[in-house]
Coordinates of C-alpha atoms (C1' of nucleotides) in Angstrom, one line a residue:
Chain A
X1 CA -118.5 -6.9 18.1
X2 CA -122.3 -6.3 16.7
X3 CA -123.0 -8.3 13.6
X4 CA -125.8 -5.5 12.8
X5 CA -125.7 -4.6 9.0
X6 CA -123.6 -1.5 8.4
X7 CA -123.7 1.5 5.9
X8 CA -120.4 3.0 5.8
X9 CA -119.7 6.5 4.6
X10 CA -116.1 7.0 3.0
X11 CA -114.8 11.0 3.8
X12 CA -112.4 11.8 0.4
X13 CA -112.9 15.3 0.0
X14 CA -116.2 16.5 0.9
X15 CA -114.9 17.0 4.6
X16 CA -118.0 18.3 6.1
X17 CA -120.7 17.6 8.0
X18 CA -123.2 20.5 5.8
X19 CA -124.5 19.7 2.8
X20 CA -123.5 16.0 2.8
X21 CA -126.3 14.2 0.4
X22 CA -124.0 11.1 0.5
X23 CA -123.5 11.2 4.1
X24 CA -127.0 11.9 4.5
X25 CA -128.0 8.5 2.5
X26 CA -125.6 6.2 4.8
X27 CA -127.3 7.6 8.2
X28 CA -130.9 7.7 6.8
X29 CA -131.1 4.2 5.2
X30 CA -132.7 1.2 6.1
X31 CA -132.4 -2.5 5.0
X32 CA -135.6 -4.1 3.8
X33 CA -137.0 -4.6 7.2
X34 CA -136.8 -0.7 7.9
X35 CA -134.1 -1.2 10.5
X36 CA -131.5 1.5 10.1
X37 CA -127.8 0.5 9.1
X38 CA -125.7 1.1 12.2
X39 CA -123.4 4.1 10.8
X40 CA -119.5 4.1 10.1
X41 CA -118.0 7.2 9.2
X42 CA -114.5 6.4 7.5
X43 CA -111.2 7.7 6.5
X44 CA -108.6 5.7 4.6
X45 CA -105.2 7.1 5.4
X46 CA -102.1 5.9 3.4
X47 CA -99.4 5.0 6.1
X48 CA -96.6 4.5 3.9
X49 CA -94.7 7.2 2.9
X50 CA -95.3 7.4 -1.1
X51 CA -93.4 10.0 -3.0
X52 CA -95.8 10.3 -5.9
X53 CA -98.4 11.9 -3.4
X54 CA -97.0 15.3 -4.0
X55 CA -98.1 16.9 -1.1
X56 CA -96.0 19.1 1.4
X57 CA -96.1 19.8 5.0
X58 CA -98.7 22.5 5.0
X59 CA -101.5 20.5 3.0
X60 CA -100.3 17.6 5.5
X61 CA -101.5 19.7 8.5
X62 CA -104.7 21.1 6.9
X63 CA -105.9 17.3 6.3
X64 CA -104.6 16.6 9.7
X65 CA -106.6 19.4 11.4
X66 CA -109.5 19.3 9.0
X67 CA -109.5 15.3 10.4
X68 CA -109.7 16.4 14.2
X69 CA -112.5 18.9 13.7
X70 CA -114.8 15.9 11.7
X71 CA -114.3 13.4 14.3
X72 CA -115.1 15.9 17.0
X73 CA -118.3 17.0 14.9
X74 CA -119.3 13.5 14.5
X75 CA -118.9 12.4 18.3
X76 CA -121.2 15.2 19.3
X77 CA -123.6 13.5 17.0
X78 CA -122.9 10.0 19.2
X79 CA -120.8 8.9 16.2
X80 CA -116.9 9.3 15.6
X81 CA -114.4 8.9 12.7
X82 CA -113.0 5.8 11.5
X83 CA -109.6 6.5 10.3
X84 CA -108.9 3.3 8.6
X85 CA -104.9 2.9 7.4
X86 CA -104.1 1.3 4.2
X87 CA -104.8 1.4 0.6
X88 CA -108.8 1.5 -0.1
X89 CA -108.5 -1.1 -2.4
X90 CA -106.4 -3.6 0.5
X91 CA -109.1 -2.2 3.0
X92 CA -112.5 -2.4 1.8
X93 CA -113.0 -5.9 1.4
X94 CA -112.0 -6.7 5.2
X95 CA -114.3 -3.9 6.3
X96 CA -117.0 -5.3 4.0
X97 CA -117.2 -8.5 6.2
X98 CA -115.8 -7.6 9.9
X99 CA -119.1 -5.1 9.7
X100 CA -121.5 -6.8 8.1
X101 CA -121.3 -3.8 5.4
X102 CA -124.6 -3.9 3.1
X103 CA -124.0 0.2 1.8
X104 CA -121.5 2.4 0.7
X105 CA -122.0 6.3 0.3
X106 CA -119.4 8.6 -1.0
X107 CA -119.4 12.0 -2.6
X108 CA -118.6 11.9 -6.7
X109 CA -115.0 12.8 -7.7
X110 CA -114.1 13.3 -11.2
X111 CA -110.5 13.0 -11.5
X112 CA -109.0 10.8 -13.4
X113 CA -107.1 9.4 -10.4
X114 CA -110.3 9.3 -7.9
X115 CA -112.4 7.6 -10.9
X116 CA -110.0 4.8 -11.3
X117 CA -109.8 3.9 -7.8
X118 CA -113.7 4.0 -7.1
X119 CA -114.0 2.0 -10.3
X120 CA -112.1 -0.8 -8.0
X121 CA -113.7 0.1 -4.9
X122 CA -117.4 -0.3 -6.8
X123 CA -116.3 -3.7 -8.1
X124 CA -115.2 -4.7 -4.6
X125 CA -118.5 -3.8 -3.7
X126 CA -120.3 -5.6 -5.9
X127 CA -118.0 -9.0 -5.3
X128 CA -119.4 -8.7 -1.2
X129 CA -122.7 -7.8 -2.0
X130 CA -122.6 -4.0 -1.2
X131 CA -124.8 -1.6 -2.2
X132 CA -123.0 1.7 -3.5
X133 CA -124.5 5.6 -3.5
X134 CA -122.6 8.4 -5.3
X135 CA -123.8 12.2 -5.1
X136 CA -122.3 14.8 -6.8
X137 CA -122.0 17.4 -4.2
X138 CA -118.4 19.1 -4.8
X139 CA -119.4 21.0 -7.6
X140 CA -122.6 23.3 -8.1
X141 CA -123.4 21.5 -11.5
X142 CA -123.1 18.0 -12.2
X143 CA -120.1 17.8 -15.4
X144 CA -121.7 15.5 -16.9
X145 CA -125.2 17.5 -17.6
X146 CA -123.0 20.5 -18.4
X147 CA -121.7 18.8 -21.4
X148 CA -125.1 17.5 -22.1
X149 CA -126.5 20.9 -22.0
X150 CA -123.5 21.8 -24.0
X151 CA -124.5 19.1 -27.0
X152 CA -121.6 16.7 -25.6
X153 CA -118.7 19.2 -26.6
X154 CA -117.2 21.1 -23.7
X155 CA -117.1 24.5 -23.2
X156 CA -113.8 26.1 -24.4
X157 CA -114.4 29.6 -23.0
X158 CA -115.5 31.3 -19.7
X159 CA -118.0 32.9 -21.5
X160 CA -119.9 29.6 -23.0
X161 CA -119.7 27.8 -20.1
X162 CA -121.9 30.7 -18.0
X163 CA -124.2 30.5 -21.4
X164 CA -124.4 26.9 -20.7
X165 CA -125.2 26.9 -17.1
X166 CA -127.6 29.9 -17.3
X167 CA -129.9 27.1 -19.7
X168 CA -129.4 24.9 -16.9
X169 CA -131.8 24.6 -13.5
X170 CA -130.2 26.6 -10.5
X171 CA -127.8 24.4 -8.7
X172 CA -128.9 22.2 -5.7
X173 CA -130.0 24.1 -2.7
X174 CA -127.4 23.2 0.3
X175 CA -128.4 20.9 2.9
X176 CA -128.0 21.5 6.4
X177 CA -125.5 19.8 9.0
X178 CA -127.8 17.3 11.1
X179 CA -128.1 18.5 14.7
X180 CA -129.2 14.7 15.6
X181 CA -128.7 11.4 13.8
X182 CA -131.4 8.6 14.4
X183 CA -130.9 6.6 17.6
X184 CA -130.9 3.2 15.9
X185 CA -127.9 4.0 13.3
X186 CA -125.3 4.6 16.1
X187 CA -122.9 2.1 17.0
X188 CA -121.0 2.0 20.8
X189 CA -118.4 -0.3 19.2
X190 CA -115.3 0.9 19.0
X191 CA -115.8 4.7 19.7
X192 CA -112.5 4.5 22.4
X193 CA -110.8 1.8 19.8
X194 CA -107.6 3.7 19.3
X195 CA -106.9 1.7 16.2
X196 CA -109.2 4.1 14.4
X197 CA -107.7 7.8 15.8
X198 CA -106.7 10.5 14.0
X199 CA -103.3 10.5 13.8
X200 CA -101.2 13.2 15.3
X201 CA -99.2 16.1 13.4
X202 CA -96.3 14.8 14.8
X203 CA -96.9 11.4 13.8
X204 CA -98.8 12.0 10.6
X205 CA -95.8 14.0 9.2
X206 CA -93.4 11.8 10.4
X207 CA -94.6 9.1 8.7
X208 CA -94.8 11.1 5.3
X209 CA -91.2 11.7 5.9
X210 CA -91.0 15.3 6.7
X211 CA -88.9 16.7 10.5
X212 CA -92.2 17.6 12.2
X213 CA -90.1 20.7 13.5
X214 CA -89.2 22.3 10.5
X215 CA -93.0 23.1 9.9
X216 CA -94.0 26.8 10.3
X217 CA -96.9 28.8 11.8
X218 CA -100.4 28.0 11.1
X219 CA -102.2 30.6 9.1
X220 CA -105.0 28.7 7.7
X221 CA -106.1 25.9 10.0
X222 CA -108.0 23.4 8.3
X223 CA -112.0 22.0 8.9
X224 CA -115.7 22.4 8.6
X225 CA -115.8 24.9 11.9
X226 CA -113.0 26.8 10.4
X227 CA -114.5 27.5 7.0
X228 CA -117.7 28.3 8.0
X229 CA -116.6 30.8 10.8
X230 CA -114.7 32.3 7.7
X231 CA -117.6 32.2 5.4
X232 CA -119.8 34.1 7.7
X233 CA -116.8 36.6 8.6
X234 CA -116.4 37.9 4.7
X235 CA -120.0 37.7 4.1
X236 CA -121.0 39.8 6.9
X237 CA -119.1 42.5 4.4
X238 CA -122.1 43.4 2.3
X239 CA -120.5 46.1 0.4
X240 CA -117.3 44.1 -0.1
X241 CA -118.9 41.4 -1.1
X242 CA -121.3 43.3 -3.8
X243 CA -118.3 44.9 -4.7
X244 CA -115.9 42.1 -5.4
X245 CA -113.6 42.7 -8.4
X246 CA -111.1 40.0 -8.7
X247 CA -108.4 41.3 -10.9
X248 CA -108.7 44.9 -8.7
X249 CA -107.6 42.7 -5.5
X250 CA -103.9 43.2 -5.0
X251 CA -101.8 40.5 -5.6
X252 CA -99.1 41.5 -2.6
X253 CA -101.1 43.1 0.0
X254 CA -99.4 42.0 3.2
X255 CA -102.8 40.5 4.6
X256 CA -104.7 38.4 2.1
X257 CA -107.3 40.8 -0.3
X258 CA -109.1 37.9 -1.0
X259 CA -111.0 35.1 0.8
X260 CA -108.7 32.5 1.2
X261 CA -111.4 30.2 1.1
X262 CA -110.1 28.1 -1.6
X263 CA -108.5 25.2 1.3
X264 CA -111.7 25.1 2.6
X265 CA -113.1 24.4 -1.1
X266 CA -110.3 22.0 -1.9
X267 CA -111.1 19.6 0.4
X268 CA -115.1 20.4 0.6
X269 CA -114.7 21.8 4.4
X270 CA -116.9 24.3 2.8
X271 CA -120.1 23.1 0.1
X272 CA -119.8 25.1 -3.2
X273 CA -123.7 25.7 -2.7
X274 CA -123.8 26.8 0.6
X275 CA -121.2 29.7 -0.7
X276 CA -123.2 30.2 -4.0
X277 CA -126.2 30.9 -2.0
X278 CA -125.0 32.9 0.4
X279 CA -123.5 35.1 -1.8
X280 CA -127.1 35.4 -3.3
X281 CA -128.8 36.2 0.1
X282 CA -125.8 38.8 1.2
X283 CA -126.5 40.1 -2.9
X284 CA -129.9 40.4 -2.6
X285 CA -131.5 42.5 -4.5
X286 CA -128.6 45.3 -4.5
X287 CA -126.5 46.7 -7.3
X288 CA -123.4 44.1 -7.5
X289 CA -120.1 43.1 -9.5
X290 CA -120.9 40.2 -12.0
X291 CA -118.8 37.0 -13.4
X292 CA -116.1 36.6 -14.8
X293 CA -114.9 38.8 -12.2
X294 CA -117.0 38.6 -9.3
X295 CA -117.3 35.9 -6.0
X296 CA -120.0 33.8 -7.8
X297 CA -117.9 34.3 -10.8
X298 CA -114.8 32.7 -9.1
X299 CA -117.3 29.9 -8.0
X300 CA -118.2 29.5 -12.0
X301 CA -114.2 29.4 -12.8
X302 CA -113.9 26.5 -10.6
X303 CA -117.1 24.9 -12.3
X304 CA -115.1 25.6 -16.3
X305 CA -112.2 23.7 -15.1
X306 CA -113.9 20.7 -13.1
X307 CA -116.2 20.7 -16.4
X308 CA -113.8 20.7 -18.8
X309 CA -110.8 18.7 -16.6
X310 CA -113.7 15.8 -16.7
X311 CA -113.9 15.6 -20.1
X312 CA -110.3 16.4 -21.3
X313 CA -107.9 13.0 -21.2
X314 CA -104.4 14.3 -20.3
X315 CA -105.3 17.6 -18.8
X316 CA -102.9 17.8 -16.6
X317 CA -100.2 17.0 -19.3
X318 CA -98.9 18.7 -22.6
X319 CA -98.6 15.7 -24.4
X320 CA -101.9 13.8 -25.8
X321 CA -103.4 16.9 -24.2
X322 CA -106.1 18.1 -27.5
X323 CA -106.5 21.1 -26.0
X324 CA -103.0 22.6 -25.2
X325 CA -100.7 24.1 -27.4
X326 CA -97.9 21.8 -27.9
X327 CA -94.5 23.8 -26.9
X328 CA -90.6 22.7 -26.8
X329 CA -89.8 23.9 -23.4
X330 CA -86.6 23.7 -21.6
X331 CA -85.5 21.1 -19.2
X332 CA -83.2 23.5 -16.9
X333 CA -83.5 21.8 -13.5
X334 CA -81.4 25.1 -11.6
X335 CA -83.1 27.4 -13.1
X336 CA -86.4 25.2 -12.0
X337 CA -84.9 25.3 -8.6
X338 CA -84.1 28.8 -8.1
X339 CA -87.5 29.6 -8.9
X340 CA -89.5 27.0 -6.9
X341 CA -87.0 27.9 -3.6
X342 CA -87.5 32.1 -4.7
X343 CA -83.8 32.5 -5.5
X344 CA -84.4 34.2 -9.3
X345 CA -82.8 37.4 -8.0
X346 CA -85.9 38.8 -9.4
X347 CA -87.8 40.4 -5.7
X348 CA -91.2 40.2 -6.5
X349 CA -90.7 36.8 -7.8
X350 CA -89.0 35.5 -5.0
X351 CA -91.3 37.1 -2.5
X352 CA -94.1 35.2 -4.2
X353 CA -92.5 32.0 -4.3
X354 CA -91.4 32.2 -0.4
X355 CA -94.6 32.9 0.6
X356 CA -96.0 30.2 -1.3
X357 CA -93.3 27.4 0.5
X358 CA -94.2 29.3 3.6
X359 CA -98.0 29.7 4.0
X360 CA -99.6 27.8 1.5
X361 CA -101.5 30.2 -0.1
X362 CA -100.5 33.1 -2.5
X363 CA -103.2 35.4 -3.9
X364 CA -104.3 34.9 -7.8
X365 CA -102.5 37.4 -9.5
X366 CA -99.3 36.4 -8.1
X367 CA -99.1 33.0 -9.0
X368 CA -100.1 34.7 -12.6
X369 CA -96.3 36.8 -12.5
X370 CA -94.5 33.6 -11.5
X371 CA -96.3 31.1 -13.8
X372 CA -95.9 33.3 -16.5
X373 CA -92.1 34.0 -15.5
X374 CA -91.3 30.4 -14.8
X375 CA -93.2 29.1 -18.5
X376 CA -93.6 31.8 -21.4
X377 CA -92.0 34.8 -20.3
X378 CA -88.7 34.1 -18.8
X379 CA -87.5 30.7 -17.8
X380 CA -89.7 28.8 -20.8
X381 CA -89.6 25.7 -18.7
X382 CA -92.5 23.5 -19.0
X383 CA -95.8 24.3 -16.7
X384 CA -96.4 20.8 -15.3
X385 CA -93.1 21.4 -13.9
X386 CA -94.7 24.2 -12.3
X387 CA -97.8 22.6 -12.3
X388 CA -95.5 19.9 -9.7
X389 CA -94.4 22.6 -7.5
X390 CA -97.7 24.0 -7.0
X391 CA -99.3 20.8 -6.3
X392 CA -96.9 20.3 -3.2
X393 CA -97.6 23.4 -2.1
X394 CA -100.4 25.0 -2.2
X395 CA -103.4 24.0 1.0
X396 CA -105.4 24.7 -2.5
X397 CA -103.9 22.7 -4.4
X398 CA -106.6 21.1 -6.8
X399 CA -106.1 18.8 -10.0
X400 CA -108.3 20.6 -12.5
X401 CA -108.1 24.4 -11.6
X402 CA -104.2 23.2 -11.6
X403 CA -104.4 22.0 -14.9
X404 CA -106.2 24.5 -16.0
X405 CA -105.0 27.8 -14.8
X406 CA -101.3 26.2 -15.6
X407 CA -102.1 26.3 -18.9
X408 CA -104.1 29.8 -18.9
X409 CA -100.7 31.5 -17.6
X410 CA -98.8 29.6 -20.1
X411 CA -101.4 30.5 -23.2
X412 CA -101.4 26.4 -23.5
X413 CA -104.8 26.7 -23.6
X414 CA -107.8 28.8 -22.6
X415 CA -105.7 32.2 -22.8
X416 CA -104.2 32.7 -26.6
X417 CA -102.6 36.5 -26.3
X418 CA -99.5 35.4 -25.1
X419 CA -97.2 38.3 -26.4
X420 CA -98.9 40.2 -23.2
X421 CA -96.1 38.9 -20.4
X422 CA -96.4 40.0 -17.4
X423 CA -93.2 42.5 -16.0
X424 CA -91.4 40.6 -13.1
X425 CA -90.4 44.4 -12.1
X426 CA -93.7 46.4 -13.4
X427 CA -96.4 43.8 -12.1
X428 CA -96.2 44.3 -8.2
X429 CA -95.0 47.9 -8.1
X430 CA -99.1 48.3 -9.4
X431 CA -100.1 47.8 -5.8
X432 CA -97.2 47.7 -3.5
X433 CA -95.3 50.7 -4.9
X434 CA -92.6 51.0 -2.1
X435 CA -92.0 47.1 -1.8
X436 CA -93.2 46.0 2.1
X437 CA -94.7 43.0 0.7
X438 CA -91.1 41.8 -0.9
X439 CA -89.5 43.3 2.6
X440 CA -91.7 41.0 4.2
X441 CA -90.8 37.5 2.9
X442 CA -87.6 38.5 1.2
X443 CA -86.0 39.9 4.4
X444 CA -82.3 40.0 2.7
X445 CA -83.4 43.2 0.9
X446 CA -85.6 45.2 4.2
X447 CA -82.6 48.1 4.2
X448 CA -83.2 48.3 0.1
X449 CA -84.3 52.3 -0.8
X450 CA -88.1 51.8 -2.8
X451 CA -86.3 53.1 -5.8
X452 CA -84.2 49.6 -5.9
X453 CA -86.0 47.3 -3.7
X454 CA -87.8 45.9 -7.2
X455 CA -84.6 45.5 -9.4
X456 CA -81.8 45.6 -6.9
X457 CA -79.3 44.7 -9.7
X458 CA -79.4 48.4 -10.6
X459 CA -78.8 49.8 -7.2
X460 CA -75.3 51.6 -7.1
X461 CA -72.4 48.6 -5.0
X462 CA -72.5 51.8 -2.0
X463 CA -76.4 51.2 -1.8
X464 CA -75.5 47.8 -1.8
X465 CA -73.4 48.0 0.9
X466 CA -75.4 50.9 2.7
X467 CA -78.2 48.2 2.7
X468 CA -76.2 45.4 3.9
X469 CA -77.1 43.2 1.2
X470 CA -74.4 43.1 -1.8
X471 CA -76.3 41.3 -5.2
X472 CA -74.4 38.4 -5.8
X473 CA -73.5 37.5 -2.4
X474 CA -76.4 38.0 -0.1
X475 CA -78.5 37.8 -2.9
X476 CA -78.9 36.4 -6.2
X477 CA -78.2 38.5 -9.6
X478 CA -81.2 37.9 -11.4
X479 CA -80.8 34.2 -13.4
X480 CA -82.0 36.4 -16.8
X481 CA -82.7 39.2 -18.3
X482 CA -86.2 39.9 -18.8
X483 CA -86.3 42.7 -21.1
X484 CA -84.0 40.5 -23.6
X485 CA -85.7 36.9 -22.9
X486 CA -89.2 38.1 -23.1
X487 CA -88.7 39.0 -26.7
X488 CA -86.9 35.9 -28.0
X489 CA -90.0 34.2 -26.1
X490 CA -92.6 35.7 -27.7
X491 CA -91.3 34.5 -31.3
X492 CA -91.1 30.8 -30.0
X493 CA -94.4 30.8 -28.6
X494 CA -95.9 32.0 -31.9
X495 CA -93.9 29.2 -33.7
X496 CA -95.5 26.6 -31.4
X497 CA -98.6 28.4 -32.0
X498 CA -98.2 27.6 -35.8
X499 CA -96.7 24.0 -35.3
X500 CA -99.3 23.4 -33.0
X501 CA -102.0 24.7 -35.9
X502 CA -100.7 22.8 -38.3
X503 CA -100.4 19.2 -36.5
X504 CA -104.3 20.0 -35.6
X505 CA -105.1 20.4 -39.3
X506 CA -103.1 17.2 -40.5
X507 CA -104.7 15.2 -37.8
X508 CA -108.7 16.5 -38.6
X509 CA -108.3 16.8 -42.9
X510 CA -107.2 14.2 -44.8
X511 CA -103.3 15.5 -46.6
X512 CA -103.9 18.1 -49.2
X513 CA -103.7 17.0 -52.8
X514 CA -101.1 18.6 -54.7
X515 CA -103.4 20.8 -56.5
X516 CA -104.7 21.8 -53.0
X517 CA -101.2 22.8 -52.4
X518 CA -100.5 24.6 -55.4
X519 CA -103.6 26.6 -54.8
X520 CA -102.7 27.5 -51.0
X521 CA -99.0 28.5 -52.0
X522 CA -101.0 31.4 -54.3
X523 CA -102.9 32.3 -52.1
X524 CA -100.0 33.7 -49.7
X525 CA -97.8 34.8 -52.3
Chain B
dG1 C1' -115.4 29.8 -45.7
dT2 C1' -114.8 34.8 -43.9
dG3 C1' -114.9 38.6 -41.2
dC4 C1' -115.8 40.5 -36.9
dC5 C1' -116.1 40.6 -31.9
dT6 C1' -114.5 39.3 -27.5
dG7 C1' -111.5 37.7 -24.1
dT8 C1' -111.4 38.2 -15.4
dT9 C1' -106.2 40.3 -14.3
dG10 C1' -99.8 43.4 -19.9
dT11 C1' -96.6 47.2 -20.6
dG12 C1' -95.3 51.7 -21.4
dC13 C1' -96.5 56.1 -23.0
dG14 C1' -99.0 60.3 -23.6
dC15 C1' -102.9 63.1 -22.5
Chain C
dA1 C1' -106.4 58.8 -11.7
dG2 C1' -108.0 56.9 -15.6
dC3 C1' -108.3 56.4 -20.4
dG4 C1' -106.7 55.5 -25.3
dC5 C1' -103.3 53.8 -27.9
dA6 C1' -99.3 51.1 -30.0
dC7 C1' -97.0 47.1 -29.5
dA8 C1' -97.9 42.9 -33.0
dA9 C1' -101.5 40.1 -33.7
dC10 C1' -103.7 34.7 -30.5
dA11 C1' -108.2 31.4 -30.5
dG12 C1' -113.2 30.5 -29.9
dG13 C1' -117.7 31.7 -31.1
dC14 C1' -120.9 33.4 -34.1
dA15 C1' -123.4 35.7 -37.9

DNA sequence: GTGCCTGTTGTGCGC
DNA sequence: AGCGCACAACAGGCA
């Protein structure tokens, strides 16, 4: 084993070889005799099975493939990937001294949870004598110079937060992938150590308890190759891509309307700049669609919640949350159930929801109708419960746009008109007016005439019979009524609106005196 | 304080 | 097809 000093860089997210300015800083740097650090490119994998990491099979996969394609990458560059097992706080300080480890380089993570643990590994760091880099490079604007732009108080709308950013300098031009690293940074130890593989599927999902054979097909394979090749594929689209309309993308299309690029964002397969700026190069200097609704625009929606997720304690919770509307919800664990497994008897919801457990991915708008069904307009149970069931499943899954559009489709926060509730019936016949998609993923129903195939419930028992499928028995009744549940809804939201008002007052003026109180009672008389 | 405007993505109806 | 309107009426931002 070499004793030569060693820069490590730690993969989290940021799962790319492109634009990489912390990964560029461990295989460019040199000690103070201008040798080089010979370079070790690490992954810290759990091995214990841990059932607070709410992730599900799917998400398992994507890491595990997006995994395989960086160690390839790096062992065409003479390098590989150290995939290190254990807890990075029980594993840094023995890699500190077994390689002679003088810098550490990592990409900037702002969640709460990724702050916490870097705060330990930084202190670690310090104790062994290691120097440690940090470059934001997952978002196109740094949070922090957002809020200062901002004054130091966060943008509470879309629309400020593009104000803000416009003030700001363009974001960072993308870097390139390196086609050669120097000579005197690569290391020959350990490149055939099997210690430091990537794990199998088989193995990997073994050991996060799952049956590796209940997993289904692959429809979004994880890495850096991957994303790119379906960058370029979308933008080679020019019209398409100047004429991106987000909410005019159909939510149940049987092939995806949008991108699906999201993964590849999620775990930084793909840099947010390199997408920002090609999107300006395919743009040019043509007539094009602008934010809120537009590609860059979906890139700036993802900026609002990182930027505001950073600065908001309990984001990702109701309570001791300042910005979400405090509501009563339900605790109603079947109906929870029916809806997370798509059993609501309502089609279009239940579509959704299987294609959610079965894919990973579920376009925009659909996760709108069964957010909005599952919180304020049907089931009023609480969105981090939803919040929960997303975060297992979705390849996308990501803590602040989580958060954030949980609480948009609740009108929590960010989204106040919450008497608009989206139809569970009304919503997909927009797009998909004879019902393939929900023939598709809700096969129980593929027999179902169009005129029932969106409320079955109302289909006459021969129709029932005629389609093989009798409501009830083959299929669930519907677990409410939506037309009578919506209603009641809307009148408890707007009391939790007022609570919610009036615990905000009492907590930023001082009690009104009594005269104060006299003069307010007037005043709505 | 007050009033006005705006807000990526509602529904259902009528023209 | 696409628009305007009623429905009942929210918060944030700004003048």
């Amino acid at each position: 084993m070499s004793n030569e000093e060693t820069s490590i860089h730690w993969f989290r997210k940021g799962m790319r070889l492109h634009d990489n300015p912390s990964f560029k800083l461990a295989y460019e740097s040199k000690n103070s005799a201008g040798q080089y650090y010979k370079l070790r490119p690490i992954y810290i994998l759990d091995p214990y099975f841990r059932k607070h990491i709410r992730a599900g099979m799917n998400r398992w996969r994507f890491l595990q493939q997006s995994l395989v394609d960086l160690d390839l990458s790096l062992r065409k560059l003479g390098t590989r990937l150290y995939v290190v097992r254990g807890l990075p706080e029980d594993v840094f300080p023995g890699l500190f001294t077994k390689w002679n480890v003088k810098l550490l380089t990592f990409e900037l993570d702002t969640e709460p949870y990724a702050r916490k643990r870097d705060e330990h590994v930084e202190n670690l760091a310090r104790q062994h004598k290691v120097k440690v880099e940090q470059k934001v490079s997952h978002t196109l604007y740094n949070t922090e110079l957002v809020l200062r732009a901002n004054k130091g108080s966060v943008p509470m709308t879309y629309q400020k937060f593009v104000s803000v950013v416009s003030s700001m300098p363009e974001p960072r031009r993308p870097l390139s992938a390196p086609t050669i690293l120097p000579a005197e940074c690569l290391l020959n130890d350990d490149l055939e150590n099997e210690e430091y593989d990537v794990p199998t599927l088989d193995e990997l999902l073994t050991l996060k308890g799952f049956n590796p054979e209940d997993i289904k097909p692959c429809l979004y394979p994880g890495g850096e190759v991957e994303a790119l090749r379906r960058l370029e594929e979308y933008m080679k689209n020019k019209t398409w891509v100047c004429k991106f309309e987000k909410p005019n993308t159909a939510p149940n299309s049987l092939k995806p309307s949008t991108t699906v690029l999201s993964p590849y964002m999620k775990f930084g397969c793909l840099s947010s700049s390199l997408f920002y700026y090609r999107l300006k190069e395919v743009i040019g200097n043509s007539a094009h669609s602008k934010p809120p609704v537009s590609l860059i625009g979906q890139l700036y929606w993802r900026e609002f919640y990182y930027t505001v997720g950073a600065a908001t304690p309990n984001f990702d919770k109701m309570l001791g949350n300042p910005i979400c509307c405090q509501v009563p919800w339900d605790s109603n664990q079947e109906a929870l159930e029916a809806w997370a497994n798509g059993k609501t008897g309502y089609p279009f919801i239940d579509a959704i929801m299987r294609q959610l457990n079965d894919e990973g991915w579920v376009h925009h708008l659909a996760r709108h109708a069964v957010a909005c069904f599952l919180t304020r307009g049907d089931l009023w149970i609480s969105w981090e419960q939803g919040l929960a069931v997303f975060e297992e499943l979705l390849l996308d899954a990501d803590w602040s746009m989580n958060a954030g559009n949980w609480m948009w489709m609740s009108a929590s926060a960010f989204f106040h008109q919450f008497y608009r509730v989206y139809s569970p019936v009304a919503f997909g016949k927009k797009t998909d007016k004879s019902g393939d998609y929900i023939r598709k993923y809700v096969p129980e129903l593929i027999k179902y005439p169009d005129e029932y195939i969106y409320e079955p419930w109302s289909a006459p028992k021969s129709v029932q019979y005629r389609a093989g499928c009798v409501i009830g028995v083959d299929y669930p009744k519907r677990i409410v009524v939506h037309e009578e549940v919506y209603k009641i809804n809307i009148t408890k939201m707007s009391l939790a609106y007022k609570n919610t008002k009036a615990i905000k007052e009492k907590n930023v003026h001082p009690a009104p005196s009594p005269e104060e109180k006299q003069k307010k009672k007037r005043k709505f008389k």
